[in-house]
Amino acid sequence: MSAPGKEIDFYFEFSSPYGYIAAQQVDELGKRVGRQVNWRPMLLGPVFKVTGQAPLVEVPMKGDYSKHDFARTARLHKVEYRHPEKFPVGTVAALRAFYWQGDRDPAKARELAKALYKAYFADGIDISAPATVIEIAGGIGIDRAALAAALDDPAVKERAKKEVEAAIAAGVFGSPFFVVDGEPFWGSDRIPMVEEWIRTGGW
Amino acid sequence: MSAPGKEIDFYFEFSSPYGYIAAQQVDELGKRVGRQVNWRPMLLGPVFKVTGQAPLVEVPMKGDYSKHDFARTARLHKVEYRHPEKFPVGTVAALRAFYWQGDRDPAKARELAKALYKAYFADGIDISAPATVIEIAGGIGIDRAALAAALDDPAVKERAKKEVEAAIAAGVFGSPFFVVDGEPFWGSDRIPMVEEWIRTGGW
């Protein structure tokens, strides 16, 4: 079993369907294994520059399969899912809002992450514009004006950029991506393996 | 539950570690759900020409992760695994031998597939050369001279090529890849989902 105080690093991109599906399961996973989950949004754009890859849905053959599998995997896990009309979208505003809020109140930042995911993947709202992120944040009680100012703050931009760089430095090349005790796991379908790894101490 | 006579199409490439790992599990899966498994080797090279992708291990970041995960996934499933010194290798001779044998005795062709996989991923043998494929086939009682002649036979080459084309036409873009009742599943980690799909009739 896990040592007390250890975390599950949960990396995800706000425009990632599998990240969204994992986000509905990861806190329950943490409870089952007695670990805090460290929500760490990142951006796939800078990752793709390193890996030379493209968004899943743009890859011939794989793209059609992926769209089919997003919805199928969501249904399997009883997660509401509507493939967004505009997909993927830029999520830098969502990223900056998350880390700004996270420095103030991590629980509220997780609530914001869930609200952003729900808006994009269940309610059909394009979350790329800062104004939309501010509106969604306001809807869960975050100060709109303070967030609007933060999204223009170079220090907040730098803070978010450093997180993306840290994710890449940690080897994160996809979404979702989990790191437990230095061990990397890629994909929402690896959650059972993450759990087994923590329970057994690895194999 | 599955209707009698229905099959699981199991597509794989002989140079694919996840295909090898799935090959150790797929017949048991078939038994559990009462379905025949139709072993259908293919080639990833022609697939990558369509998708514009590269072998996993050649992708920055993903490559290192993959090599780590091949071995980790094999250990989880208690499958012997030694990452081949030369990887990936061309498997067209293995492919042709399989389909030639399959037209004569499908059970023996499956035995050949398992022997080729074991040679490459457990015993450290480069299986790309026709002579090596013939030697491995001879070791399980297949006629060496007849196979050697078959590997030079244009009709056998055409037969194998058609299978690769059929796989691509069926939407197969990776290895392993399963199709059950028209439903596609990509990846060895999707075997539990394939099983659930068959048991429930889909969701």
mmCIF file of C-alpha atoms in Angstrom:
data_model
loop_
_atom_site.group_PDB
_atom_site.id
_atom_site.type_symbol
_atom_site.label_atom_id
_atom_site.label_comp_id
_atom_site.label_asym_id
_atom_site.label_seq_id
_atom_site.Cartn_x
_atom_site.Cartn_y
_atom_site.Cartn_z
ATOM 1 C CA MET A 1 0.000 0.000 0.000
ATOM 2 C CA SER A 2 0.985 3.575 -0.492
ATOM 3 C CA ALA A 3 2.897 5.546 2.066
ATOM 4 C CA PRO A 4 0.895 8.375 3.638
ATOM 5 C CA GLY A 5 1.315 11.779 2.034
ATOM 6 C CA LYS A 6 2.218 10.440 -1.377
ATOM 7 C CA GLU A 7 0.392 11.823 -4.360
ATOM 8 C CA ILE A 8 -0.919 10.851 -7.746
ATOM 9 C CA ASP A 9 0.151 13.412 -10.341
ATOM 10 C CA PHE A 10 -2.705 13.728 -12.792
ATOM 11 C CA TYR A 11 -1.713 15.574 -15.971
ATOM 12 C CA PHE A 12 -4.391 16.538 -18.452
ATOM 13 C CA GLU A 13 -5.225 18.970 -21.256
ATOM 14 C CA PHE A 14 -8.596 20.739 -21.146
ATOM 15 C CA SER A 15 -9.274 19.883 -24.795
ATOM 16 C CA SER A 16 -8.652 16.141 -24.294
ATOM 17 C CA PRO A 17 -11.704 13.821 -24.235
ATOM 18 C CA TYR A 18 -9.778 11.086 -22.443
ATOM 19 C CA GLY A 19 -8.552 13.686 -19.964
ATOM 20 C CA TYR A 20 -12.175 14.665 -19.344
ATOM 21 C CA ILE A 21 -13.207 11.037 -18.848
ATOM 22 C CA ALA A 22 -10.276 10.432 -16.478
ATOM 23 C CA ALA A 23 -11.167 13.581 -14.536
ATOM 24 C CA GLN A 24 -14.494 11.963 -13.587
ATOM 25 C CA GLN A 25 -12.668 8.988 -12.077
ATOM 26 C CA VAL A 26 -9.410 10.187 -10.626
ATOM 27 C CA ASP A 27 -10.606 11.517 -7.273
ATOM 28 C CA GLU A 28 -12.394 8.225 -6.599
ATOM 29 C CA LEU A 29 -9.158 6.433 -7.499
ATOM 30 C CA GLY A 30 -7.316 8.619 -5.004
ATOM 31 C CA LYS A 31 -9.836 7.768 -2.287
ATOM 32 C CA ARG A 32 -9.600 4.039 -2.992
ATOM 33 C CA VAL A 33 -5.832 3.996 -2.645
ATOM 34 C CA GLY A 34 -5.581 6.680 0.038
ATOM 35 C CA ARG A 35 -3.676 9.250 -1.988
ATOM 36 C CA GLN A 36 -4.135 12.919 -2.775
ATOM 37 C CA VAL A 37 -4.541 13.645 -6.463
ATOM 38 C CA ASN A 38 -2.475 16.526 -7.773
ATOM 39 C CA TRP A 39 -4.403 17.982 -10.737
ATOM 40 C CA ARG A 40 -1.898 19.362 -13.242
ATOM 41 C CA PRO A 41 -3.362 20.695 -16.487
ATOM 42 C CA MET A 42 -0.928 21.126 -19.374
ATOM 43 C CA LEU A 43 -1.041 21.904 -23.091
ATOM 44 C CA LEU A 44 -0.664 19.331 -25.827
ATOM 45 C CA GLY A 45 0.409 21.919 -28.441
ATOM 46 C CA PRO A 46 3.938 22.351 -27.028
ATOM 47 C CA VAL A 47 4.146 18.565 -26.506
ATOM 48 C CA PHE A 48 3.329 17.892 -30.159
ATOM 49 C CA LYS A 49 6.156 20.263 -31.130
ATOM 50 C CA VAL A 50 8.541 17.955 -29.253
ATOM 51 C CA THR A 51 7.066 14.641 -30.383
ATOM 52 C CA GLY A 52 6.234 15.661 -33.948
ATOM 53 C CA GLN A 53 2.741 14.251 -33.478
ATOM 54 C CA ALA A 54 -0.657 15.699 -34.365
ATOM 55 C CA PRO A 55 -3.997 15.756 -32.556
ATOM 56 C CA LEU A 56 -5.559 12.274 -32.659
ATOM 57 C CA VAL A 57 -8.559 13.302 -34.729
ATOM 58 C CA GLU A 58 -6.295 14.678 -37.466
ATOM 59 C CA VAL A 59 -4.536 11.334 -38.011
ATOM 60 C CA PRO A 60 -6.016 9.334 -40.929
ATOM 61 C CA MET A 61 -7.889 6.182 -39.776
ATOM 62 C CA LYS A 62 -7.000 6.822 -36.130
ATOM 63 C CA GLY A 63 -9.090 9.990 -36.186
ATOM 64 C CA ASP A 64 -12.358 8.236 -37.035
ATOM 65 C CA TYR A 65 -11.644 5.494 -34.535
ATOM 66 C CA SER A 66 -10.868 8.033 -31.830
ATOM 67 C CA LYS A 67 -14.096 9.953 -32.258
ATOM 68 C CA HIS A 68 -15.991 6.681 -32.031
ATOM 69 C CA ASP A 69 -13.977 5.620 -28.993
ATOM 70 C CA PHE A 70 -14.353 8.935 -27.098
ATOM 71 C CA ALA A 71 -18.133 8.474 -27.048
ATOM 72 C CA ARG A 72 -17.957 4.725 -26.428
ATOM 73 C CA THR A 73 -15.537 5.085 -23.523
ATOM 74 C CA ALA A 74 -17.671 7.865 -22.022
ATOM 75 C CA ARG A 75 -20.777 5.664 -22.226
ATOM 76 C CA LEU A 76 -18.922 2.781 -20.581
ATOM 77 C CA HIS A 77 -18.055 5.006 -17.620
ATOM 78 C CA LYS A 78 -21.503 6.684 -17.561
ATOM 79 C CA VAL A 79 -19.946 10.038 -18.351
ATOM 80 C CA GLU A 80 -22.036 12.562 -20.282
ATOM 81 C CA TYR A 81 -20.263 13.292 -23.573
ATOM 82 C CA ARG A 82 -21.027 15.360 -26.627
ATOM 83 C CA HIS A 83 -18.197 15.643 -29.141
ATOM 84 C CA PRO A 84 -17.562 19.392 -29.423
ATOM 85 C CA GLU A 85 -18.357 21.050 -32.732
ATOM 86 C CA LYS A 86 -15.030 22.858 -32.622
ATOM 87 C CA PHE A 87 -12.336 20.387 -31.650
ATOM 88 C CA PRO A 88 -9.671 20.620 -30.452
ATOM 89 C CA VAL A 89 -9.581 24.185 -29.110
ATOM 90 C CA GLY A 90 -6.861 26.281 -27.498
ATOM 91 C CA THR A 91 -6.947 26.025 -23.735
ATOM 92 C CA VAL A 92 -4.299 28.446 -22.567
ATOM 93 C CA ALA A 93 -6.870 30.696 -20.822
ATOM 94 C CA ALA A 94 -8.295 27.685 -18.971
ATOM 95 C CA LEU A 95 -4.764 26.644 -18.002
ATOM 96 C CA ARG A 96 -3.842 30.080 -16.630
ATOM 97 C CA ALA A 97 -7.129 30.384 -14.736
ATOM 98 C CA PHE A 98 -6.558 26.989 -13.152
ATOM 99 C CA TYR A 99 -3.067 27.713 -11.843
ATOM 100 C CA TRP A 100 -3.974 31.210 -10.675
ATOM 101 C CA GLN A 101 -6.917 29.777 -8.751
ATOM 102 C CA GLY A 102 -4.849 26.816 -7.585
ATOM 103 C CA ASP A 103 -2.363 29.118 -5.861
ATOM 104 C CA ARG A 104 -5.278 30.569 -3.888
ATOM 105 C CA ASP A 105 -7.490 27.532 -3.261
ATOM 106 C CA PRO A 106 -6.580 24.167 -4.797
ATOM 107 C CA ALA A 107 -10.008 22.646 -4.113
ATOM 108 C CA LYS A 108 -11.678 25.528 -5.939
ATOM 109 C CA ALA A 109 -9.245 25.097 -8.835
ATOM 110 C CA ARG A 110 -10.291 21.447 -9.154
ATOM 111 C CA GLU A 111 -13.917 22.552 -9.131
ATOM 112 C CA LEU A 112 -13.062 25.004 -11.907
ATOM 113 C CA ALA A 113 -11.357 22.270 -13.917
ATOM 114 C CA LYS A 114 -14.451 20.100 -13.661
ATOM 115 C CA ALA A 115 -16.716 23.001 -14.623
ATOM 116 C CA LEU A 116 -14.555 23.798 -17.664
ATOM 117 C CA TYR A 117 -14.545 20.158 -18.744
ATOM 118 C CA LYS A 118 -18.323 19.895 -18.310
ATOM 119 C CA ALA A 119 -18.852 23.089 -20.316
ATOM 120 C CA TYR A 120 -16.730 21.835 -23.200
ATOM 121 C CA PHE A 121 -17.579 18.141 -23.348
ATOM 122 C CA ALA A 122 -21.139 18.019 -22.024
ATOM 123 C CA ASP A 123 -22.665 21.435 -22.673
ATOM 124 C CA GLY A 124 -21.125 22.201 -26.073
ATOM 125 C CA ILE A 125 -19.433 25.435 -25.021
ATOM 126 C CA ASP A 126 -16.200 26.475 -26.740
ATOM 127 C CA ILE A 127 -13.930 27.246 -23.771
ATOM 128 C CA SER A 128 -11.058 28.810 -25.715
ATOM 129 C CA ALA A 129 -11.912 32.493 -25.138
ATOM 130 C CA PRO A 130 -10.803 34.131 -21.869
ATOM 131 C CA ALA A 131 -14.290 35.684 -21.520
ATOM 132 C CA THR A 132 -15.843 32.196 -21.550
ATOM 133 C CA VAL A 133 -13.409 30.907 -18.946
ATOM 134 C CA ILE A 134 -14.182 33.934 -16.762
ATOM 135 C CA GLU A 135 -17.926 33.353 -17.159
ATOM 136 C CA ILE A 136 -17.630 29.675 -16.167
ATOM 137 C CA ALA A 137 -15.377 30.566 -13.223
ATOM 138 C CA GLY A 138 -17.823 33.253 -12.132
ATOM 139 C CA GLY A 139 -20.587 30.669 -12.216
ATOM 140 C CA ILE A 140 -18.881 28.727 -9.421
ATOM 141 C CA GLY A 141 -18.173 31.801 -7.308
ATOM 142 C CA ILE A 142 -14.727 32.846 -8.479
ATOM 143 C CA ASP A 143 -14.219 36.614 -8.642
ATOM 144 C CA ARG A 144 -14.636 37.544 -12.325
ATOM 145 C CA ALA A 145 -12.734 40.821 -12.172
ATOM 146 C CA ALA A 146 -9.795 39.340 -10.279
ATOM 147 C CA LEU A 147 -9.573 36.462 -12.749
ATOM 148 C CA ALA A 148 -9.831 38.813 -15.734
ATOM 149 C CA ALA A 149 -6.891 40.797 -14.372
ATOM 150 C CA ALA A 150 -4.954 37.597 -13.662
ATOM 151 C CA LEU A 151 -5.364 36.339 -17.237
ATOM 152 C CA ASP A 152 -3.532 39.452 -18.446
ATOM 153 C CA ASP A 153 -0.834 39.257 -15.778
ATOM 154 C CA PRO A 154 2.603 38.275 -17.176
ATOM 155 C CA ALA A 155 3.410 36.537 -13.880
ATOM 156 C CA VAL A 156 0.345 34.296 -14.258
ATOM 157 C CA LYS A 157 1.258 33.547 -17.868
ATOM 158 C CA GLU A 158 4.786 32.651 -16.801
ATOM 159 C CA ARG A 159 3.456 30.476 -13.958
ATOM 160 C CA ALA A 160 1.323 28.455 -16.384
ATOM 161 C CA LYS A 161 4.119 28.199 -18.945
ATOM 162 C CA LYS A 162 6.457 26.788 -16.296
ATOM 163 C CA GLU A 163 3.894 24.098 -15.488
ATOM 164 C CA VAL A 164 3.738 23.017 -19.111
ATOM 165 C CA GLU A 165 7.530 22.903 -19.252
ATOM 166 C CA ALA A 166 7.595 20.882 -16.037
ATOM 167 C CA ALA A 167 5.115 18.403 -17.489
ATOM 168 C CA ILE A 168 7.247 17.917 -20.586
ATOM 169 C CA ALA A 169 10.354 17.593 -18.419
ATOM 170 C CA ALA A 170 8.519 14.882 -16.458
ATOM 171 C CA GLY A 171 7.990 12.963 -19.713
ATOM 172 C CA VAL A 172 4.310 13.791 -20.169
ATOM 173 C CA PHE A 173 3.492 13.410 -23.887
ATOM 174 C CA GLY A 174 -0.262 12.802 -23.826
ATOM 175 C CA SER A 175 -3.475 13.346 -21.899
ATOM 176 C CA PRO A 176 -4.343 12.019 -19.424
ATOM 177 C CA PHE A 177 -1.001 11.048 -17.975
ATOM 178 C CA PHE A 178 -0.373 9.821 -14.447
ATOM 179 C CA VAL A 179 2.848 9.703 -12.465
ATOM 180 C CA VAL A 180 2.986 7.765 -9.206
ATOM 181 C CA ASP A 181 6.254 7.381 -7.339
ATOM 182 C CA GLY A 182 8.109 8.243 -10.534
ATOM 183 C CA GLU A 183 6.234 5.653 -12.576
ATOM 184 C CA PRO A 184 4.508 7.022 -15.721
ATOM 185 C CA PHE A 185 1.143 5.865 -17.074
ATOM 186 C CA TRP A 186 -0.449 7.217 -20.243
ATOM 187 C CA GLY A 187 -4.164 7.035 -21.007
ATOM 188 C CA SER A 188 -7.501 6.914 -19.243
ATOM 189 C CA ASP A 189 -7.639 3.175 -19.867
ATOM 190 C CA ARG A 190 -4.584 2.763 -17.650
ATOM 191 C CA ILE A 191 -6.384 3.800 -14.449
ATOM 192 C CA PRO A 192 -6.793 0.139 -13.384
ATOM 193 C CA MET A 193 -3.054 -0.334 -13.901
ATOM 194 C CA VAL A 194 -2.257 2.777 -11.857
ATOM 195 C CA GLU A 195 -4.406 1.392 -9.055
ATOM 196 C CA GLU A 196 -2.762 -2.019 -9.226
ATOM 197 C CA TRP A 197 0.670 -0.377 -9.223
ATOM 198 C CA ILE A 198 -0.099 1.605 -6.072
ATOM 199 C CA ARG A 199 -1.737 -1.323 -4.283
ATOM 200 C CA THR A 200 1.093 -3.735 -5.011
ATOM 201 C CA GLY A 201 4.001 -1.312 -4.895
ATOM 202 C CA GLY A 202 4.777 -2.166 -8.516
ATOM 203 C CA TRP A 203 5.945 -5.294 -10.288
ATOM 204 C CA MET B 1 -23.789 -13.156 -25.105
ATOM 205 C CA SER B 2 -22.288 -13.936 -28.467
ATOM 206 C CA ALA B 3 -24.197 -15.776 -31.128
ATOM 207 C CA PRO B 4 -22.700 -19.154 -32.036
ATOM 208 C CA GLY B 5 -20.292 -19.107 -34.936
ATOM 209 C CA LYS B 6 -19.297 -15.476 -34.508
ATOM 210 C CA GLU B 7 -15.634 -14.642 -34.424
ATOM 211 C CA ILE B 8 -13.154 -12.263 -32.901
ATOM 212 C CA ASP B 9 -10.899 -10.818 -35.588
ATOM 213 C CA PHE B 10 -7.462 -10.434 -34.047
ATOM 214 C CA TYR B 11 -5.134 -8.279 -36.159
ATOM 215 C CA PHE B 12 -1.476 -8.070 -35.233
ATOM 216 C CA GLU B 13 1.970 -7.333 -36.626
ATOM 217 C CA PHE B 14 4.778 -9.773 -35.831
ATOM 218 C CA SER B 15 7.108 -6.943 -34.807
ATOM 219 C CA SER B 16 4.617 -5.473 -32.312
ATOM 220 C CA PRO B 17 5.283 -6.025 -28.585
ATOM 221 C CA TYR B 18 1.660 -5.322 -27.664
ATOM 222 C CA GLY B 19 0.596 -7.726 -30.415
ATOM 223 C CA TYR B 20 2.849 -10.352 -28.845
ATOM 224 C CA ILE B 21 1.401 -9.710 -25.393
ATOM 225 C CA ALA B 22 -2.159 -9.879 -26.738
ATOM 226 C CA ALA B 23 -1.348 -13.119 -28.571
ATOM 227 C CA GLN B 24 -0.737 -14.765 -25.181
ATOM 228 C CA GLN B 25 -4.238 -13.801 -24.021
ATOM 229 C CA VAL B 26 -6.536 -13.853 -27.005
ATOM 230 C CA ASP B 27 -7.318 -17.569 -27.213
ATOM 231 C CA GLU B 28 -8.268 -17.576 -23.532
ATOM 232 C CA LEU B 29 -10.502 -14.572 -24.220
ATOM 233 C CA GLY B 30 -12.145 -16.530 -27.046
ATOM 234 C CA LYS B 31 -12.772 -19.471 -24.729
ATOM 235 C CA ARG B 32 -14.270 -17.259 -22.018
ATOM 236 C CA VAL B 33 -16.777 -15.699 -24.398
ATOM 237 C CA GLY B 34 -17.351 -18.764 -26.574
ATOM 238 C CA ARG B 35 -15.945 -17.356 -29.797
ATOM 239 C CA GLN B 36 -13.384 -18.500 -32.349
ATOM 240 C CA VAL B 37 -10.445 -16.158 -32.709
ATOM 241 C CA ASN B 38 -9.453 -15.365 -36.259
ATOM 242 C CA TRP B 39 -5.698 -14.612 -36.213
ATOM 243 C CA ARG B 40 -4.935 -12.049 -38.904
ATOM 244 C CA PRO B 41 -1.344 -10.822 -39.047
ATOM 245 C CA MET B 42 -0.753 -7.614 -40.982
ATOM 246 C CA LEU B 43 2.067 -5.145 -41.590
ATOM 247 C CA LEU B 44 2.346 -1.778 -39.890
ATOM 248 C CA GLY B 45 4.628 -0.346 -42.614
ATOM 249 C CA PRO B 46 1.832 0.103 -45.185
ATOM 250 C CA VAL B 47 -0.462 1.382 -42.401
ATOM 251 C CA PHE B 48 2.044 4.075 -41.425
ATOM 252 C CA LYS B 49 2.121 5.200 -45.068
ATOM 253 C CA VAL B 50 -1.629 5.871 -44.786
ATOM 254 C CA THR B 51 -1.629 7.418 -41.314
ATOM 255 C CA GLY B 52 1.655 9.323 -41.632
ATOM 256 C CA GLN B 53 2.749 7.862 -38.293
ATOM 257 C CA ALA B 54 6.030 6.296 -37.249
ATOM 258 C CA PRO B 55 6.922 3.266 -35.129
ATOM 259 C CA LEU B 56 6.241 4.060 -31.452
ATOM 260 C CA VAL B 57 9.856 3.774 -30.379
ATOM 261 C CA GLU B 58 10.912 6.388 -32.928
ATOM 262 C CA VAL B 59 8.598 9.060 -31.487
ATOM 263 C CA PRO B 60 10.376 11.435 -29.049
ATOM 264 C CA MET B 61 9.233 10.947 -25.415
ATOM 265 C CA LYS B 62 6.666 8.304 -26.414
ATOM 266 C CA GLY B 63 9.497 6.021 -27.526
ATOM 267 C CA ASP B 64 11.139 5.833 -24.104
ATOM 268 C CA TYR B 65 7.788 5.408 -22.400
ATOM 269 C CA SER B 66 6.825 2.641 -24.805
ATOM 270 C CA LYS B 67 9.968 0.612 -24.236
ATOM 271 C CA HIS B 68 9.382 0.888 -20.497
ATOM 272 C CA ASP B 69 5.723 -0.029 -20.901
ATOM 273 C CA PHE B 70 6.328 -3.038 -23.183
ATOM 274 C CA ALA B 71 8.338 -4.721 -20.429
ATOM 275 C CA ARG B 72 6.038 -3.541 -17.620
ATOM 276 C CA THR B 73 2.905 -4.762 -19.403
ATOM 277 C CA ALA B 74 4.562 -8.105 -20.155
ATOM 278 C CA ARG B 75 5.506 -8.524 -16.483
ATOM 279 C CA LEU B 76 1.928 -7.693 -15.415
ATOM 280 C CA HIS B 77 0.602 -10.482 -17.626
ATOM 281 C CA LYS B 78 3.446 -12.874 -16.723
ATOM 282 C CA VAL B 79 4.641 -12.936 -20.309
ATOM 283 C CA GLU B 80 8.340 -13.511 -20.954
ATOM 284 C CA TYR B 81 9.736 -10.434 -22.708
ATOM 285 C CA ARG B 82 13.144 -9.331 -23.880
ATOM 286 C CA HIS B 83 13.186 -6.142 -25.931
ATOM 287 C CA PRO B 84 14.801 -7.199 -29.229
ATOM 288 C CA GLU B 85 18.203 -5.733 -30.063
ATOM 289 C CA LYS B 86 17.014 -4.969 -33.576
ATOM 290 C CA PHE B 87 13.552 -3.396 -33.364
ATOM 291 C CA PRO B 88 11.311 -3.127 -35.233
ATOM 292 C CA VAL B 89 12.137 -5.590 -38.005
ATOM 293 C CA GLY B 90 10.493 -6.406 -41.319
ATOM 294 C CA THR B 91 7.996 -9.237 -40.983
ATOM 295 C CA VAL B 92 6.841 -9.866 -44.515
ATOM 296 C CA ALA B 93 8.359 -13.389 -44.600
ATOM 297 C CA ALA B 94 6.571 -14.227 -41.329
ATOM 298 C CA LEU B 95 3.340 -12.847 -42.762
ATOM 299 C CA ARG B 96 3.554 -14.876 -45.954
ATOM 300 C CA ALA B 97 4.470 -18.045 -44.075
ATOM 301 C CA PHE B 98 1.477 -17.565 -41.790
ATOM 302 C CA TYR B 99 -1.113 -17.194 -44.549
ATOM 303 C CA TRP B 100 0.391 -19.999 -46.640
ATOM 304 C CA GLN B 101 0.224 -22.294 -43.621
ATOM 305 C CA GLY B 102 -3.194 -20.955 -42.646
ATOM 306 C CA ASP B 103 -4.671 -22.040 -45.966
ATOM 307 C CA ARG B 104 -3.479 -25.576 -45.195
ATOM 308 C CA ASP B 105 -4.018 -25.858 -41.443
ATOM 309 C CA PRO B 106 -5.205 -22.813 -39.448
ATOM 310 C CA ALA B 107 -4.318 -24.359 -36.075
ATOM 311 C CA LYS B 108 -0.765 -24.967 -37.262
ATOM 312 C CA ALA B 109 -0.576 -21.393 -38.537
ATOM 313 C CA ARG B 110 -1.514 -20.116 -35.057
ATOM 314 C CA GLU B 111 1.172 -22.356 -33.604
ATOM 315 C CA LEU B 112 3.617 -20.830 -36.098
ATOM 316 C CA ALA B 113 2.557 -17.304 -35.108
ATOM 317 C CA LYS B 114 3.210 -18.105 -31.454
ATOM 318 C CA ALA B 115 6.585 -19.672 -32.284
ATOM 319 C CA LEU B 116 7.617 -16.620 -34.324
ATOM 320 C CA TYR B 117 6.548 -14.258 -31.550
ATOM 321 C CA LYS B 118 8.407 -16.301 -28.939
ATOM 322 C CA ALA B 119 11.541 -16.369 -31.091
ATOM 323 C CA TYR B 120 11.505 -12.596 -31.536
ATOM 324 C CA PHE B 121 10.324 -11.350 -28.145
ATOM 325 C CA ALA B 122 11.540 -14.032 -25.758
ATOM 326 C CA ASP B 123 14.529 -15.705 -27.427
ATOM 327 C CA GLY B 124 16.147 -12.661 -29.045
ATOM 328 C CA ILE B 125 16.017 -14.015 -32.606
ATOM 329 C CA ASP B 126 15.689 -11.559 -35.497
ATOM 330 C CA ILE B 127 12.790 -13.071 -37.474
ATOM 331 C CA SER B 128 13.075 -10.847 -40.544
ATOM 332 C CA ALA B 129 15.017 -13.246 -42.825
ATOM 333 C CA PRO B 130 13.039 -15.916 -44.734
ATOM 334 C CA ALA B 131 15.650 -18.505 -43.693
ATOM 335 C CA THR B 132 14.923 -17.780 -40.027
ATOM 336 C CA VAL B 133 11.175 -18.076 -40.536
ATOM 337 C CA ILE B 134 11.702 -21.390 -42.334
ATOM 338 C CA GLU B 135 13.912 -22.648 -39.517
ATOM 339 C CA ILE B 136 11.338 -21.733 -36.838
ATOM 340 C CA ALA B 137 8.542 -23.281 -38.911
ATOM 341 C CA GLY B 138 10.610 -26.439 -39.387
ATOM 342 C CA GLY B 139 11.054 -26.611 -35.635
ATOM 343 C CA ILE B 140 7.308 -27.126 -35.170
ATOM 344 C CA GLY B 141 7.032 -29.709 -37.947
ATOM 345 C CA ILE B 142 6.217 -27.560 -40.971
ATOM 346 C CA ASP B 143 7.822 -28.762 -44.212
ATOM 347 C CA ARG B 144 10.880 -26.546 -44.735
ATOM 348 C CA ALA B 145 11.247 -27.123 -48.477
ATOM 349 C CA ALA B 146 7.562 -26.527 -49.183
ATOM 350 C CA LEU B 147 7.605 -23.313 -47.146
ATOM 351 C CA ALA B 148 10.799 -22.120 -48.828
ATOM 352 C CA ALA B 149 9.138 -22.593 -52.224
ATOM 353 C CA ALA B 150 5.978 -20.851 -50.988
ATOM 354 C CA LEU B 151 7.896 -17.785 -49.826
ATOM 355 C CA ASP B 152 9.087 -17.294 -53.413
ATOM 356 C CA ASP B 153 5.670 -17.940 -54.939
ATOM 357 C CA PRO B 154 4.031 -14.801 -56.404
ATOM 358 C CA ALA B 155 0.595 -16.204 -55.532
ATOM 359 C CA VAL B 156 1.587 -16.457 -51.848
ATOM 360 C CA LYS B 157 3.000 -12.927 -51.933
ATOM 361 C CA GLU B 158 -0.231 -11.663 -53.471
ATOM 362 C CA ARG B 159 -2.303 -13.584 -50.911
ATOM 363 C CA ALA B 160 -0.449 -11.905 -48.012
ATOM 364 C CA LYS B 161 -0.619 -8.467 -49.650
ATOM 365 C CA LYS B 162 -4.380 -8.776 -50.017
ATOM 366 C CA GLU B 163 -4.680 -9.522 -46.297
ATOM 367 C CA VAL B 164 -2.786 -6.346 -45.421
ATOM 368 C CA GLU B 165 -5.031 -4.362 -47.761
ATOM 369 C CA ALA B 166 -8.105 -5.971 -46.215
ATOM 370 C CA ALA B 167 -6.892 -5.009 -42.730
ATOM 371 C CA ILE B 168 -6.421 -1.389 -43.771
ATOM 372 C CA ALA B 169 -9.829 -1.423 -45.479
ATOM 373 C CA ALA B 170 -11.286 -2.687 -42.178
ATOM 374 C CA GLY B 171 -9.815 0.357 -40.423
ATOM 375 C CA VAL B 172 -6.926 -1.400 -38.717
ATOM 376 C CA PHE B 173 -4.257 1.215 -37.955
ATOM 377 C CA GLY B 174 -2.328 -0.378 -35.094
ATOM 378 C CA SER B 175 -1.377 -3.653 -33.424
ATOM 379 C CA PRO B 176 -3.077 -5.415 -31.819
ATOM 380 C CA PHE B 177 -6.478 -4.511 -33.167
ATOM 381 C CA PHE B 178 -9.704 -6.410 -32.559
ATOM 382 C CA VAL B 179 -12.958 -6.321 -34.488
ATOM 383 C CA VAL B 180 -16.051 -7.969 -33.029
ATOM 384 C CA ASP B 181 -19.401 -7.664 -34.799
ATOM 385 C CA GLY B 182 -18.042 -4.665 -36.702
ATOM 386 C CA GLU B 183 -16.876 -2.909 -33.529
ATOM 387 C CA PRO B 184 -13.168 -1.902 -33.536
ATOM 388 C CA PHE B 185 -10.846 -2.001 -30.521
ATOM 389 C CA TRP B 186 -7.213 -0.895 -30.608
ATOM 390 C CA GLY B 187 -4.590 -2.019 -28.124
ATOM 391 C CA SER B 188 -3.770 -4.938 -25.863
ATOM 392 C CA ASP B 189 -5.100 -2.957 -22.897
ATOM 393 C CA ARG B 190 -8.543 -3.022 -24.494
ATOM 394 C CA ILE B 191 -8.999 -6.784 -24.091
ATOM 395 C CA PRO B 192 -11.203 -6.279 -20.988
ATOM 396 C CA MET B 193 -13.351 -3.867 -23.021
ATOM 397 C CA VAL B 194 -13.628 -6.362 -25.889
ATOM 398 C CA GLU B 195 -14.783 -8.979 -23.406
ATOM 399 C CA GLU B 196 -17.322 -6.626 -21.836
ATOM 400 C CA TRP B 197 -18.589 -5.660 -25.296
ATOM 401 C CA ILE B 198 -19.186 -9.277 -26.268
ATOM 402 C CA ARG B 199 -20.751 -10.221 -22.932
ATOM 403 C CA THR B 200 -23.164 -7.284 -22.887
ATOM 404 C CA GLY B 201 -23.809 -6.984 -26.621
ATOM 405 C CA GLY B 202 -22.376 -3.482 -26.518
ATOM 406 C CA TRP B 203 -23.429 -0.254 -24.859
#
